[in-house]
Amino acid sequence: MMHLLYIDPGSGSFLVQAIVAAALGIVFYLKSFRNYIVSLFTRKRKKEEENKPQ
């Protein structure tokens, strides 16, 4: 027995919007997490070091 499902345009649009929002949220989270990890292993320069003449 085969069940046919009907998704009206409003529900389909909402579903697509939710999937896109979830994907972008995951991308943003992973990018933020990656930047945090990189910042743990990089040394931050002080302003005095940047302004010193060489």
mmCIF file of N, CA and C in Angstrom, residues 13-49:
data_model
loop_
_atom_site.group_PDB
_atom_site.id
_atom_site.type_symbol
_atom_site.label_atom_id
_atom_site.label_comp_id
_atom_site.label_asym_id
_atom_site.label_seq_id
_atom_site.Cartn_x
_atom_site.Cartn_y
_atom_site.Cartn_z
ATOM 1 N N SER A 13 7.466 25.883 0.838
ATOM 2 C CA SER A 13 8.293 27.082 0.966
ATOM 3 C C SER A 13 8.877 27.174 2.373
ATOM 4 N N PHE A 14 8.062 26.885 3.371
ATOM 5 C CA PHE A 14 8.529 26.910 4.756
ATOM 6 C C PHE A 14 9.601 25.855 4.985
ATOM 7 N N LEU A 15 9.413 24.677 4.414
ATOM 8 C CA LEU A 15 10.387 23.596 4.562
ATOM 9 C C LEU A 15 11.721 23.974 3.922
ATOM 10 N N VAL A 16 11.678 24.549 2.725
ATOM 11 C CA VAL A 16 12.907 24.983 2.050
ATOM 12 C C VAL A 16 13.591 26.071 2.868
ATOM 13 N N GLN A 17 12.824 27.015 3.396
ATOM 14 C CA GLN A 17 13.385 28.097 4.203
ATOM 15 C C GLN A 17 14.045 27.540 5.464
ATOM 16 N N ALA A 18 13.428 26.572 6.106
ATOM 17 C CA ALA A 18 13.994 25.975 7.314
ATOM 18 C C ALA A 18 15.289 25.229 7.001
ATOM 19 N N ILE A 19 15.333 24.521 5.881
ATOM 20 C CA ILE A 19 16.540 23.784 5.496
ATOM 21 C C ILE A 19 17.678 24.744 5.184
ATOM 22 N N VAL A 20 17.388 25.817 4.448
ATOM 23 C CA VAL A 20 18.418 26.809 4.117
ATOM 24 C C VAL A 20 18.919 27.494 5.385
ATOM 25 N N ALA A 21 18.019 27.865 6.282
ATOM 26 C CA ALA A 21 18.417 28.515 7.532
ATOM 27 C C ALA A 21 19.275 27.589 8.384
ATOM 28 N N ALA A 22 18.921 26.322 8.448
ATOM 29 C CA ALA A 22 19.713 25.363 9.218
ATOM 30 C C ALA A 22 21.099 25.197 8.609
ATOM 31 N N ALA A 23 21.176 25.108 7.294
ATOM 32 C CA ALA A 23 22.469 24.954 6.624
ATOM 33 C C ALA A 23 23.350 26.174 6.868
ATOM 34 N N LEU A 24 22.794 27.371 6.731
ATOM 35 C CA LEU A 24 23.573 28.584 6.970
ATOM 36 C C LEU A 24 23.977 28.708 8.435
ATOM 37 N N GLY A 25 23.120 28.291 9.336
ATOM 38 C CA GLY A 25 23.461 28.304 10.759
ATOM 39 C C GLY A 25 24.617 27.375 11.066
ATOM 40 N N ILE A 26 24.606 26.201 10.464
ATOM 41 C CA ILE A 26 25.700 25.246 10.665
ATOM 42 C C ILE A 26 26.997 25.794 10.096
ATOM 43 N N VAL A 27 26.931 26.402 8.908
ATOM 44 C CA VAL A 27 28.131 26.984 8.293
ATOM 45 C C VAL A 27 28.690 28.091 9.179
ATOM 46 N N PHE A 28 27.828 28.969 9.684
ATOM 47 C CA PHE A 28 28.276 30.063 10.546
ATOM 48 C C PHE A 28 28.898 29.522 11.825
ATOM 49 N N TYR A 29 28.272 28.512 12.428
ATOM 50 C CA TYR A 29 28.803 27.926 13.656
ATOM 51 C C TYR A 29 30.176 27.311 13.412
ATOM 52 N N LEU A 30 30.320 26.550 12.342
ATOM 53 C CA LEU A 30 31.605 25.909 12.057
ATOM 54 C C LEU A 30 32.686 26.943 11.761
ATOM 55 N N LYS A 31 32.322 28.010 11.068
ATOM 56 C CA LYS A 31 33.291 29.069 10.775
ATOM 57 C C LYS A 31 33.724 29.767 12.068
ATOM 58 N N SER A 32 32.779 30.043 12.943
ATOM 59 C CA SER A 32 33.106 30.679 14.219
ATOM 60 C C SER A 32 33.973 29.763 15.073
ATOM 61 N N PHE A 33 33.649 28.487 15.097
ATOM 62 C CA PHE A 33 34.417 27.515 15.872
ATOM 63 C C PHE A 33 35.834 27.403 15.323
ATOM 64 N N ARG A 34 35.973 27.383 13.999
ATOM 65 C CA ARG A 34 37.286 27.315 13.365
ATOM 66 C C ARG A 34 38.111 28.549 13.714
ATOM 67 N N ASN A 35 37.500 29.725 13.655
ATOM 68 C CA ASN A 35 38.215 30.951 14.004
ATOM 69 C C ASN A 35 38.642 30.952 15.467
ATOM 70 N N TYR A 36 37.818 30.405 16.343
ATOM 71 C CA TYR A 36 38.168 30.315 17.760
ATOM 72 C C TYR A 36 39.375 29.398 17.956
ATOM 73 N N ILE A 37 39.369 28.249 17.307
ATOM 74 C CA ILE A 37 40.489 27.307 17.421
ATOM 75 C C ILE A 37 41.762 27.933 16.870
ATOM 76 N N VAL A 38 41.680 28.602 15.734
ATOM 77 C CA VAL A 38 42.852 29.255 15.145
ATOM 78 C C VAL A 38 43.368 30.337 16.088
ATOM 79 N N SER A 39 42.475 31.070 16.729
ATOM 80 C CA SER A 39 42.907 32.141 17.629
ATOM 81 C C SER A 39 43.630 31.591 18.858
ATOM 82 N N LEU A 40 43.346 30.362 19.235
ATOM 83 C CA LEU A 40 44.048 29.766 20.374
ATOM 84 C C LEU A 40 45.515 29.507 20.055
ATOM 85 N N PHE A 41 45.814 29.258 18.787
ATOM 86 C CA PHE A 41 47.167 28.894 18.395
ATOM 87 C C PHE A 41 47.946 30.033 17.745
ATOM 88 N N THR A 42 47.332 31.188 17.604
ATOM 89 C CA THR A 42 48.048 32.322 17.028
ATOM 90 C C THR A 42 48.291 33.366 18.105
ATOM 91 N N ARG A 43 49.422 34.039 17.972
ATOM 92 C CA ARG A 43 49.777 35.061 18.943
ATOM 93 C C ARG A 43 49.222 36.393 18.465
ATOM 94 N N LYS A 44 48.590 37.104 19.373
ATOM 95 C CA LYS A 44 48.064 38.419 19.028
ATOM 96 C C LYS A 44 49.171 39.447 19.214
ATOM 97 N N ARG A 45 49.299 40.328 18.251
ATOM 98 C CA ARG A 45 50.302 41.382 18.337
ATOM 99 C C ARG A 45 49.773 42.528 19.186
ATOM 100 N N LYS A 46 50.673 43.145 19.903
ATOM 101 C CA LYS A 46 50.300 44.337 20.650
ATOM 102 C C LYS A 46 50.406 45.536 19.721
ATOM 103 N N LYS A 47 49.694 46.592 20.041
ATOM 104 C CA LYS A 47 49.714 47.778 19.188
ATOM 105 C C LYS A 47 51.100 48.405 19.153
ATOM 106 N N GLU A 48 51.843 48.320 20.258
ATOM 107 C CA GLU A 48 53.187 48.896 20.289
ATOM 108 C C GLU A 48 54.100 48.191 19.288
ATOM 109 N N GLU A 49 53.955 46.880 19.156
ATOM 110 C CA GLU A 49 54.787 46.123 18.221
ATOM 111 C C GLU A 49 54.453 46.479 16.774
#
